[in-house]
PDB file of C-alpha atoms in Angstrom:
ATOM      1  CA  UNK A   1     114.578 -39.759  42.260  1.00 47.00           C
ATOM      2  CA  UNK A   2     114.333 -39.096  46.127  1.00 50.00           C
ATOM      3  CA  UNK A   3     116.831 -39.171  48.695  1.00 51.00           C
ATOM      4  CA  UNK A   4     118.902 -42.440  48.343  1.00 83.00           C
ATOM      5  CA  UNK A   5     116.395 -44.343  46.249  1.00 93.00           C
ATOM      6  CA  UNK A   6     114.726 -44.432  43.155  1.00 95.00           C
ATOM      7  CA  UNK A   7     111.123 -44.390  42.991  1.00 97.00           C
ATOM      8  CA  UNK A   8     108.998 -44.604  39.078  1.00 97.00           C
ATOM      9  CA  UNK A   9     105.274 -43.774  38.878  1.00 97.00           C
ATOM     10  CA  UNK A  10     103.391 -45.927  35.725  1.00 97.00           C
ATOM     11  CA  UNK A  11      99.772 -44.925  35.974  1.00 95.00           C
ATOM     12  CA  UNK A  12      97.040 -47.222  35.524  1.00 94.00           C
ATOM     13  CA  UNK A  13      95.769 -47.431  31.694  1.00 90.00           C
ATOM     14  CA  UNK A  14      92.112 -47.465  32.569  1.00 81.00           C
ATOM     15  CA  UNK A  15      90.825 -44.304  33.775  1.00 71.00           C
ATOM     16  CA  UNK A  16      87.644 -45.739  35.027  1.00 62.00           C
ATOM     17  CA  UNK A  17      88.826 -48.783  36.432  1.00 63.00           C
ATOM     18  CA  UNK A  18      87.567 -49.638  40.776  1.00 68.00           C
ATOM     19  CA  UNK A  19      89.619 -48.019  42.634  1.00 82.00           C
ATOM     20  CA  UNK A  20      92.367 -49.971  44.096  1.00 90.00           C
ATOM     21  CA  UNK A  21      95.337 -49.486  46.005  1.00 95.00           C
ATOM     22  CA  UNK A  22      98.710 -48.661  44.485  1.00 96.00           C
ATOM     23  CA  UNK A  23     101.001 -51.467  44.060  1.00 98.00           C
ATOM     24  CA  UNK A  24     104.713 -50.953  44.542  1.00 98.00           C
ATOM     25  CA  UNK A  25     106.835 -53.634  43.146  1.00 98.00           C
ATOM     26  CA  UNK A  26     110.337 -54.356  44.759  1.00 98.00           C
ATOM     27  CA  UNK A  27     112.969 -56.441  42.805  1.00 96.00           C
ATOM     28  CA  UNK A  28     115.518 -58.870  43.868  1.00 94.00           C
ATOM     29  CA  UNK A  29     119.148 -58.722  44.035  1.00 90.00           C
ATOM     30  CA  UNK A  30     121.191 -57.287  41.436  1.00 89.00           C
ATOM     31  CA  UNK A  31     117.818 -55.767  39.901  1.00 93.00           C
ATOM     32  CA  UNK A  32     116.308 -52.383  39.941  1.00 94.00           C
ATOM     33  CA  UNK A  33     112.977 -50.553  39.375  1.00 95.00           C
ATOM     34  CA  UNK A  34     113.327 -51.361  35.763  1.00 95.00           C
ATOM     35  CA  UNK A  35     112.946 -55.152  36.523  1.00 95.00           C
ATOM     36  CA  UNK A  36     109.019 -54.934  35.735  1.00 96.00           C
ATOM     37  CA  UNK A  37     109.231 -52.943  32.913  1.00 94.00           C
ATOM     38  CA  UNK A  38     108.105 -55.233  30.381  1.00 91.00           C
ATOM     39  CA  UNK A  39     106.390 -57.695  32.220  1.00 94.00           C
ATOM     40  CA  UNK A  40     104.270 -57.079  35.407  1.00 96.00           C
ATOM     41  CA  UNK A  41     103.791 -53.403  35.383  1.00 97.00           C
ATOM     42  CA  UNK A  42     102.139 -53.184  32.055  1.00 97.00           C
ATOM     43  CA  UNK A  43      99.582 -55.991  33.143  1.00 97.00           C
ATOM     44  CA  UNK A  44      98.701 -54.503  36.274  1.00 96.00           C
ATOM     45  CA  UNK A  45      98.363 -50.764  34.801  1.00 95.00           C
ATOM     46  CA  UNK A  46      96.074 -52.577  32.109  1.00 94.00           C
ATOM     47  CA  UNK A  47      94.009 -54.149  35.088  1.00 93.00           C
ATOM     48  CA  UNK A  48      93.380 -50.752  36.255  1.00 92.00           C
ATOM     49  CA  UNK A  49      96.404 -50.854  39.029  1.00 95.00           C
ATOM     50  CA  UNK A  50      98.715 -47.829  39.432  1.00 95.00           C
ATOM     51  CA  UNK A  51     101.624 -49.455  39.874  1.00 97.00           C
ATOM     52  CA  UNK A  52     105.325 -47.648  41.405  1.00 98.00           C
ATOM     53  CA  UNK A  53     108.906 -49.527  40.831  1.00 98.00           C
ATOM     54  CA  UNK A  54     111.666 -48.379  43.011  1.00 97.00           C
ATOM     55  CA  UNK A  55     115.590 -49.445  43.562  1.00 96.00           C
ATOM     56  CA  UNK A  56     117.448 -49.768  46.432  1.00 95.00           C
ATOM     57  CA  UNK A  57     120.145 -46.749  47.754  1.00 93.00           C
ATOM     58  CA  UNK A  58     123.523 -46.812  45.359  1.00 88.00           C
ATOM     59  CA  UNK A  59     121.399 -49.107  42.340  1.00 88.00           C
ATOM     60  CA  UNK A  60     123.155 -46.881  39.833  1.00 84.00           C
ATOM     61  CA  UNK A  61     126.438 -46.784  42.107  1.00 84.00           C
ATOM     62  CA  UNK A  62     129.402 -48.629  41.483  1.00 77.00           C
ATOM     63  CA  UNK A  63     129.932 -51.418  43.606  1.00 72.00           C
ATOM     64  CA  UNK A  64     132.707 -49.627  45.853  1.00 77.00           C
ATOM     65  CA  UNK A  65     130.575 -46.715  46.104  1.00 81.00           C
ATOM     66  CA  UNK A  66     128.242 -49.081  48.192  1.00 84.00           C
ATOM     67  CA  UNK A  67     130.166 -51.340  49.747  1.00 81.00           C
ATOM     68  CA  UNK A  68     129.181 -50.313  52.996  1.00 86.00           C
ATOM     69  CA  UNK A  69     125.482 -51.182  52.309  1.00 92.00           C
ATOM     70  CA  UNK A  70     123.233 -53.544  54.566  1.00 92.00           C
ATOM     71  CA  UNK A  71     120.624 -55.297  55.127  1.00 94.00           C
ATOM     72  CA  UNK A  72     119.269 -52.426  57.007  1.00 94.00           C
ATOM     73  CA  UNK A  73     119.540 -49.845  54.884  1.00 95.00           C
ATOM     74  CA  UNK A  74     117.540 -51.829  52.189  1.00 96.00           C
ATOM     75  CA  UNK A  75     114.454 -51.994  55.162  1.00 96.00           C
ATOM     76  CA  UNK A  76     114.672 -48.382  55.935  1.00 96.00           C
ATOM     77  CA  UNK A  77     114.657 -47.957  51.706  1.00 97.00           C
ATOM     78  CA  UNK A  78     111.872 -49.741  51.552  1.00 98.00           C
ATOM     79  CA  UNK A  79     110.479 -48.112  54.403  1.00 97.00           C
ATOM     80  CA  UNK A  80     110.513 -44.605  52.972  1.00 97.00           C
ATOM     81  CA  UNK A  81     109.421 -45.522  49.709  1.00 97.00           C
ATOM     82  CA  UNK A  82     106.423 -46.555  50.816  1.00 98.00           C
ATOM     83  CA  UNK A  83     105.938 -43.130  53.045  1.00 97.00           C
ATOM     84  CA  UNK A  84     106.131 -41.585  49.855  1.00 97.00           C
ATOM     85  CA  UNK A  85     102.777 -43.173  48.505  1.00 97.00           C
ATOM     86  CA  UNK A  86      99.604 -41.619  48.204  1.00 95.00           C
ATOM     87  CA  UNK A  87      98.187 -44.606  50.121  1.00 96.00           C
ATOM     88  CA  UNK A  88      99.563 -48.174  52.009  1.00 96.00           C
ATOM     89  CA  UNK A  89     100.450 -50.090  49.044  1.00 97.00           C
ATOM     90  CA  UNK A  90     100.103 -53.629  47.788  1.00 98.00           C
ATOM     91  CA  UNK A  91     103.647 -55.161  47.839  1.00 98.00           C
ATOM     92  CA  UNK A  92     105.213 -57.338  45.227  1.00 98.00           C
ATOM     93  CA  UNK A  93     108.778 -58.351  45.727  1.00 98.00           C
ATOM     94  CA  UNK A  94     110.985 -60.783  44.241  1.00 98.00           C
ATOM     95  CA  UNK A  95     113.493 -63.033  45.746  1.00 95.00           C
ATOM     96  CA  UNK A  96     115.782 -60.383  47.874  1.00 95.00           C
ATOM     97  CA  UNK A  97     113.122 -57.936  47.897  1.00 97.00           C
ATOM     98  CA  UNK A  98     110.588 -60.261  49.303  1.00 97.00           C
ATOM     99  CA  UNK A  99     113.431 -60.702  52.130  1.00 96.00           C
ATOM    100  CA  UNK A 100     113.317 -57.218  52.409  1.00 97.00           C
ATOM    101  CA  UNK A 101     109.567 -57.009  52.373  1.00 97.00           C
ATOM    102  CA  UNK A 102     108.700 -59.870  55.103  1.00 96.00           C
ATOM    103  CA  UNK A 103     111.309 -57.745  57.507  1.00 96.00           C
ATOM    104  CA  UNK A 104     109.776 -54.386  57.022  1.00 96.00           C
ATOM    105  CA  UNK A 105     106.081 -56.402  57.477  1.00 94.00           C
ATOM    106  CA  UNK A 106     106.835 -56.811  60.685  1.00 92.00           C
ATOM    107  CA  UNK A 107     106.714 -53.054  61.900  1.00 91.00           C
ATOM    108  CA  UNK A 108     104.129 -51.907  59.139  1.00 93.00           C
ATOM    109  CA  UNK A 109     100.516 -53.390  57.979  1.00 92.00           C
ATOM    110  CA  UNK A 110      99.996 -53.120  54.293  1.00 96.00           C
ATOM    111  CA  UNK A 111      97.314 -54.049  52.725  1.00 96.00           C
ATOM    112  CA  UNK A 112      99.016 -57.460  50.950  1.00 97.00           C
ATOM    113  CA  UNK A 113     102.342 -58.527  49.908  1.00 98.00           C
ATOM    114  CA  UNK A 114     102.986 -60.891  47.748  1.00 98.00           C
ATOM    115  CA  UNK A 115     106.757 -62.339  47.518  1.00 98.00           C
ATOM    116  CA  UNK A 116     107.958 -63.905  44.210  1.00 98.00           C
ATOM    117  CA  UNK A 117     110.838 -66.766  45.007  1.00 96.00           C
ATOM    118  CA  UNK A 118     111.458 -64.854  48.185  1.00 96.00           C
ATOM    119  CA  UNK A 119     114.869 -65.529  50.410  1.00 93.00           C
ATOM    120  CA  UNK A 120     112.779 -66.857  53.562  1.00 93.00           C
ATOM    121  CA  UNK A 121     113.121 -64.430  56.449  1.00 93.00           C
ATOM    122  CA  UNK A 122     114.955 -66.515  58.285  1.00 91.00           C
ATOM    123  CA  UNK A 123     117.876 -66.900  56.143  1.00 88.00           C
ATOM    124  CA  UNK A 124     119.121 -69.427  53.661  1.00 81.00           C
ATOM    125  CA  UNK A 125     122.127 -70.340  55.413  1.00 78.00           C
ATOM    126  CA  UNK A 126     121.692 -74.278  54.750  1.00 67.00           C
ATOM    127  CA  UNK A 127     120.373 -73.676  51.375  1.00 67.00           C
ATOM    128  CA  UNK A 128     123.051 -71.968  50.793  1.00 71.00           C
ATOM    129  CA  UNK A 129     125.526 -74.548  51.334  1.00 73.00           C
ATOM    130  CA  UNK A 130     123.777 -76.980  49.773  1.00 66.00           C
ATOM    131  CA  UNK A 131     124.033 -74.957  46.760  1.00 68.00           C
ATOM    132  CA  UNK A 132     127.806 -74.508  47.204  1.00 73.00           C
ATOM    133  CA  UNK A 133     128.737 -77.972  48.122  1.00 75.00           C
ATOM    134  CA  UNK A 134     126.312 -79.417  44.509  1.00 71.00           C
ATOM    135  CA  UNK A 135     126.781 -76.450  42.384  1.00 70.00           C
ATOM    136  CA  UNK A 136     129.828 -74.418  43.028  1.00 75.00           C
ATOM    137  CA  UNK A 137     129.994 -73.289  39.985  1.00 68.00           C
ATOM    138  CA  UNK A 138     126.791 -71.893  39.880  1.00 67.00           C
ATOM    139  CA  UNK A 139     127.397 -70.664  43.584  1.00 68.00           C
ATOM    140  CA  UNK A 140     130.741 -69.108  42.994  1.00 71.00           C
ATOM    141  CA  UNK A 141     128.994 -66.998  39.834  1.00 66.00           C
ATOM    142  CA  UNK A 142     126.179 -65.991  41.937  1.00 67.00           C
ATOM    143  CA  UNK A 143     128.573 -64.657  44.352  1.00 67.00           C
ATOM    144  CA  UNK A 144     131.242 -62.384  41.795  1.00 69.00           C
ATOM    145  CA  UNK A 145     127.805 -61.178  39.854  1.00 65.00           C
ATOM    146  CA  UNK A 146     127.822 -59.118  43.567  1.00 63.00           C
ATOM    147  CA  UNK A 147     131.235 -57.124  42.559  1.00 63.00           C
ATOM    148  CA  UNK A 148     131.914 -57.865  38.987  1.00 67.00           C
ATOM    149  CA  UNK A 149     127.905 -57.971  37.566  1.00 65.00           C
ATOM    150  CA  UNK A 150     129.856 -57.820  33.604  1.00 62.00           C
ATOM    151  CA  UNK A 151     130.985 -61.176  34.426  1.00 62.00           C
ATOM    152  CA  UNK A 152     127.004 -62.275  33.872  1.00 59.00           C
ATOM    153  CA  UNK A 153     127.546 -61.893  29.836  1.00 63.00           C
ATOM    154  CA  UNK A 154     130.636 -63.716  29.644  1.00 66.00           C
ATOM    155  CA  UNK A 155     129.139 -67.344  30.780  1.00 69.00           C
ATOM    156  CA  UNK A 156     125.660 -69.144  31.293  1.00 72.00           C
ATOM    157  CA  UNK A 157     123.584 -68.272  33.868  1.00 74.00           C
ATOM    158  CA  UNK A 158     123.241 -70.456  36.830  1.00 72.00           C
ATOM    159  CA  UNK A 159     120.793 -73.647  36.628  1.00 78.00           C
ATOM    160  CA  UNK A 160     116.888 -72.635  37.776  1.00 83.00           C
ATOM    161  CA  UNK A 161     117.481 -68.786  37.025  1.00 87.00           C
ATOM    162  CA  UNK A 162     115.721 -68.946  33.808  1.00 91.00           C
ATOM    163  CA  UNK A 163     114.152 -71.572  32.090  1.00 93.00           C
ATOM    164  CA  UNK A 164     114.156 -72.767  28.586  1.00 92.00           C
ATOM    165  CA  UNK A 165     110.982 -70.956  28.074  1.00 93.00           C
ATOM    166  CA  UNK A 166     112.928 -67.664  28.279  1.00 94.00           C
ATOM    167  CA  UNK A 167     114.172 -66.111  24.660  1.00 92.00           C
ATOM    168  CA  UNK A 168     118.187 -65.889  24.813  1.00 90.00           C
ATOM    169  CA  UNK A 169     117.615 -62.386  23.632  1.00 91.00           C
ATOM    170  CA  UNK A 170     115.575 -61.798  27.273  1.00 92.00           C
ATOM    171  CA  UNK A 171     118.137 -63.418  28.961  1.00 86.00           C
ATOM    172  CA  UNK A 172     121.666 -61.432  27.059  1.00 86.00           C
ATOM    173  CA  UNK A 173     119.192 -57.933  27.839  1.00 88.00           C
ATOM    174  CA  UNK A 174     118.760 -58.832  31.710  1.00 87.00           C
ATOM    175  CA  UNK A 175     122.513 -60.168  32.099  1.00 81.00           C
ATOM    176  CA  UNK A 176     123.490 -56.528  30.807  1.00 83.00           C
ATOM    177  CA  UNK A 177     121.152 -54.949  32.937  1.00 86.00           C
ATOM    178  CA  UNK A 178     122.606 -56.831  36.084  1.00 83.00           C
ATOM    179  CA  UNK A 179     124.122 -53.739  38.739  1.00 86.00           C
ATOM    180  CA  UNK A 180     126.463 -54.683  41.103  1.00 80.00           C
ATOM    181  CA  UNK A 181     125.287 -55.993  44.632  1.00 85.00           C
ATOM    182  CA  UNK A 182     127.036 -55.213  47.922  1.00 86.00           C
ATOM    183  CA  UNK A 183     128.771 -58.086  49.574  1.00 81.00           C
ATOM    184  CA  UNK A 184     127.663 -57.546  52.688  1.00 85.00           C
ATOM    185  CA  UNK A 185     124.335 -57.107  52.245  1.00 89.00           C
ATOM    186  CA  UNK A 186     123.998 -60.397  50.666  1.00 85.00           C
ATOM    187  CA  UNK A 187     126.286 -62.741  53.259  1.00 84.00           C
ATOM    188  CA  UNK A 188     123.645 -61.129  56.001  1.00 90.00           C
ATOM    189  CA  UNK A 189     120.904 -63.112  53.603  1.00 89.00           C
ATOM    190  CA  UNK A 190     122.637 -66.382  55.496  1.00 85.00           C
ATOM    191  CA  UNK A 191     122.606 -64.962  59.151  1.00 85.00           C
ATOM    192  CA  UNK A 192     119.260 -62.572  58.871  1.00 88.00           C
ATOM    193  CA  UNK A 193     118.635 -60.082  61.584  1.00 88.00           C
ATOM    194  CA  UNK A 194     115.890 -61.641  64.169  1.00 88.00           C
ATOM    195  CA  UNK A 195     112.385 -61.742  62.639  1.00 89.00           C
ATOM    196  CA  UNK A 196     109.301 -61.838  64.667  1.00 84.00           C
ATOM    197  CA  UNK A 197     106.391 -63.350  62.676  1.00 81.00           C
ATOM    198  CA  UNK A 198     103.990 -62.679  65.103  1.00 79.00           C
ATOM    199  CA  UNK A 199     103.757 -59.091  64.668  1.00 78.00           C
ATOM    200  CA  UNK A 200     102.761 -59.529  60.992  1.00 87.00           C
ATOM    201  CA  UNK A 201      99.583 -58.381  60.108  1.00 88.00           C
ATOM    202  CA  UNK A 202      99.184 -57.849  56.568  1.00 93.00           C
ATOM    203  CA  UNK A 203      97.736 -60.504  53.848  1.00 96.00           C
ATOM    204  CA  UNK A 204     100.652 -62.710  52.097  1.00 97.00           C
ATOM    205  CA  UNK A 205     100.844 -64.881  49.025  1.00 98.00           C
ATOM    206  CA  UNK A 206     104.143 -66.745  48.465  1.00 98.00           C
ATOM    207  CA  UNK A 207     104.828 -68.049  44.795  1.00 98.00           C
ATOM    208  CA  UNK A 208     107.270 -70.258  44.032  1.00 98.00           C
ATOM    209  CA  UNK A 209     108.823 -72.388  40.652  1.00 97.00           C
ATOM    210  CA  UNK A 210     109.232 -76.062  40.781  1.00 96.00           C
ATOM    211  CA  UNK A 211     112.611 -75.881  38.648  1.00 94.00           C
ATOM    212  CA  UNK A 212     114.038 -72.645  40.811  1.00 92.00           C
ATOM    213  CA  UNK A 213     117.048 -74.011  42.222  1.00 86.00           C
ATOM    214  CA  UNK A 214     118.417 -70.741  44.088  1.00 85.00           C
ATOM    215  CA  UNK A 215     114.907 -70.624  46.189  1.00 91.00           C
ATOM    216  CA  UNK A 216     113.765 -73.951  45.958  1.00 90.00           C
ATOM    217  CA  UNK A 217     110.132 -74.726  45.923  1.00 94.00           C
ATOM    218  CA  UNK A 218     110.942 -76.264  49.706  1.00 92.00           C
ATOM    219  CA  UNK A 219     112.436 -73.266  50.787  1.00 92.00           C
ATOM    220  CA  UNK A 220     109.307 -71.192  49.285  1.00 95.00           C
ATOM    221  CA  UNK A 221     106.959 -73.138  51.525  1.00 96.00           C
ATOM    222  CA  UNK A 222     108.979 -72.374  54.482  1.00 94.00           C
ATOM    223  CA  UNK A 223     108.921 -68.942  53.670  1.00 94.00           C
ATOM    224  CA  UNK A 224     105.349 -69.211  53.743  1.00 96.00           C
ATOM    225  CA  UNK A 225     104.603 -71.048  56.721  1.00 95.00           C
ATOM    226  CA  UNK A 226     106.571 -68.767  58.678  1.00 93.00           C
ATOM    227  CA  UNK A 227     104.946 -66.022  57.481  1.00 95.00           C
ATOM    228  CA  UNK A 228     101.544 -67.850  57.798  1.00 94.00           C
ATOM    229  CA  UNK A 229     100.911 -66.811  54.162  1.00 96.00           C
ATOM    230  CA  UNK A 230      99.353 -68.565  51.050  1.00 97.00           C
ATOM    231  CA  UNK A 231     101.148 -70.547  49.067  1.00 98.00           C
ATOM    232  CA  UNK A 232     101.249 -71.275  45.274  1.00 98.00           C
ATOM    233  CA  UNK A 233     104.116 -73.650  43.251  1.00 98.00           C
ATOM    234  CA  UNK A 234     103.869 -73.077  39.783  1.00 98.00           C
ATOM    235  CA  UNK A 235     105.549 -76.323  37.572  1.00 96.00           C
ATOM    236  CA  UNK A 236     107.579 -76.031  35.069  1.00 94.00           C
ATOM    237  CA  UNK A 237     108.965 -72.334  36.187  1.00 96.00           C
ATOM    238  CA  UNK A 238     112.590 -70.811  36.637  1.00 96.00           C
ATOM    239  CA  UNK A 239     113.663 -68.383  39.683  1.00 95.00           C
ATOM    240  CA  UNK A 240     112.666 -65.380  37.512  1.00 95.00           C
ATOM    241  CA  UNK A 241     109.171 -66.281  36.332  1.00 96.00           C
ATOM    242  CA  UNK A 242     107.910 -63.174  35.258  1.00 95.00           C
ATOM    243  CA  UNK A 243     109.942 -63.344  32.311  1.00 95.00           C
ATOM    244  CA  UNK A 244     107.964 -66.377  31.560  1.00 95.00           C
ATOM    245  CA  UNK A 245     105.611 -66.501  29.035  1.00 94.00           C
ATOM    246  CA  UNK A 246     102.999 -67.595  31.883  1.00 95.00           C
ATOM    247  CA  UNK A 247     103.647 -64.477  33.547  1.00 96.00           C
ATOM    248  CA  UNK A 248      99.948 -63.073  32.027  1.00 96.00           C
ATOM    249  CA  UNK A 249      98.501 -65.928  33.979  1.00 97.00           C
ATOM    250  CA  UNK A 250     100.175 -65.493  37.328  1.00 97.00           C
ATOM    251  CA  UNK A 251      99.617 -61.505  37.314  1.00 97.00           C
ATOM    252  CA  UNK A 252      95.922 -62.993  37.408  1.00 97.00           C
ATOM    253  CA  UNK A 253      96.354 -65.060  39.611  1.00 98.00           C
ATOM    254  CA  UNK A 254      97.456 -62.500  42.003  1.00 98.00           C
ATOM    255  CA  UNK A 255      95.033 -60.133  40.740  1.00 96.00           C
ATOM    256  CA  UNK A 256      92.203 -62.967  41.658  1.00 97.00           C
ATOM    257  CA  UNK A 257      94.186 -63.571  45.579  1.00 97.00           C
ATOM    258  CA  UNK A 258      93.895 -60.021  46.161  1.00 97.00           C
ATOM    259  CA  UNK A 259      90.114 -59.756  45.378  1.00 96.00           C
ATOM    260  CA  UNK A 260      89.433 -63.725  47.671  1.00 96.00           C
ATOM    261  CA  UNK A 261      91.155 -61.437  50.370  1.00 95.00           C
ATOM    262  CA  UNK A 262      88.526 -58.183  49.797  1.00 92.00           C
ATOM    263  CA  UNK A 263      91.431 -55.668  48.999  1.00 94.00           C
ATOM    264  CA  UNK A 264      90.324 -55.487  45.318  1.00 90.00           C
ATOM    265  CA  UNK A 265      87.274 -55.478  43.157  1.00 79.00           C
ATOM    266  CA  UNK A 266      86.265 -59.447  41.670  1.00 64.00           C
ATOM    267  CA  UNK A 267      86.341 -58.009  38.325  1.00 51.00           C
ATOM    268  CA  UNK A 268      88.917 -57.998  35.967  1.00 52.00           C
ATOM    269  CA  UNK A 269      88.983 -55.191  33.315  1.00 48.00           C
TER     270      UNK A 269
END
């Protein structure tokens, strides 16, 4: 635990596997650095891939303990988490976190990022209400999950958040792992600070779900064109799609992007 964040080592399983650079995975709203337990970080570490998950400031923190959290404070998180690696990491960050991740690209080269479902740096103001005015039900849960994250247990999750794919018993474990969420933080989502994308440098993938309906597969291909990144729509795929039983196949499939771009070995271990 460091200064205002948390920040988990999981070493690679293969002790002579290429040397590659570390990859620090960032999760989305309401998540934390156990959001990859069982999923991505075990695949990577068995590719060979150290692999560091971290939360934001106040994760643990009861929602009025952080209710003066931004935006901001989430970049300079970010920020010092990867200061604290032995090396410029590969990013992966999910939905908020690949918000979070695009923004801090900006004054910072890394190696590659790759941004599951990622809120588009620009905000997702008229996504947003969209959502509201056809679902707001599922918009109005979204929004008390921020202050009241117990409510998530109580009633179905909103439509595109997980598929059918996805045991109940994954789904009941996440909803009780779901922390509170400052307010603020996630209104600024709509009205983003000012993003420059040309001062981004680094290598992006953008993945996306066809049957996400918080970050819909249009709104994942504007994320990626404004980021001038590659893009990749997976059918048949919820909002949080390394839970999926695909997941195997699109840890590959990033593992096989990073080594098109040079940053890793071609072979897989």
């Amino acid at each position: 635990m460091t200064h205002g964040i948390e920040l988990i080592y999981h070493p690679a399983q293969i002790e002579s596997a290429p040397k590659h650079p570390p990859i620090l995975l960032v999760s989305g709203a309401y998540s934390g650095a156990d959001y990859y337990d069982n999923n991505l970080i075990p695949m990577l570490n068995r590719l060979g891939f150290d692999c560091y998950s971290m939360s934001f400031r106040g994760y643990h923190r009861s929602y009025f303990a952080k209710f003066g959290v931004r935006l901001s404070h989430y970049f300079e998180d970010l920020k010092q988490a990867i200061g604290l690696l032995p090396s410029p990491p590969i990013v992966i960050a999910h939905s908020m976190g690949g918000f979070v991740t695009a923004h801090v690209c900006q004054s910072m080269k890394l190696p590659a990022c790759i941004l599951i479902s990622p809120v588009p740096a620009d905000g997702v103001f008229a996504s947003f209400v969209s959502f509201l005015m056809t679902r707001p039900y599922g918009a109005t849960k979204m929004l008390s999950f921020s202050v009241f994250p117990f409510v998530s247990r109580f009633f179905p999750p909103p439509k595109g958040l997980y598929s059918n794919a996805i045991s109940k018993r994954e789904i009941a474990q996440r909803s009780r792992m779901m922390k509170a969420e400052p307010l603020l933080a996630m209104l600024q989502l709509n009205i983003p600070p000012e993003f420059h994308h040309t001062n981004l440098t680094s290598n992006i993938l953008v993945l996306g779900a066809e049957d996400d309906t918080l970050i819909p597969p249009s709104e994942v291909e504007h994320a990626a064109d404004i980021l001038n990144g590659d893009c990749i729509i997976y059918r048949g795929l919820s909002h949080s799609m390394m839970l999926e039983p695909e997941a195997e196949g699109i840890c590959h499939d990033i593992v096989d992007w990073l080594a098109s771009k040079a940053i890793v070995a071609g072979n897989r271990n």
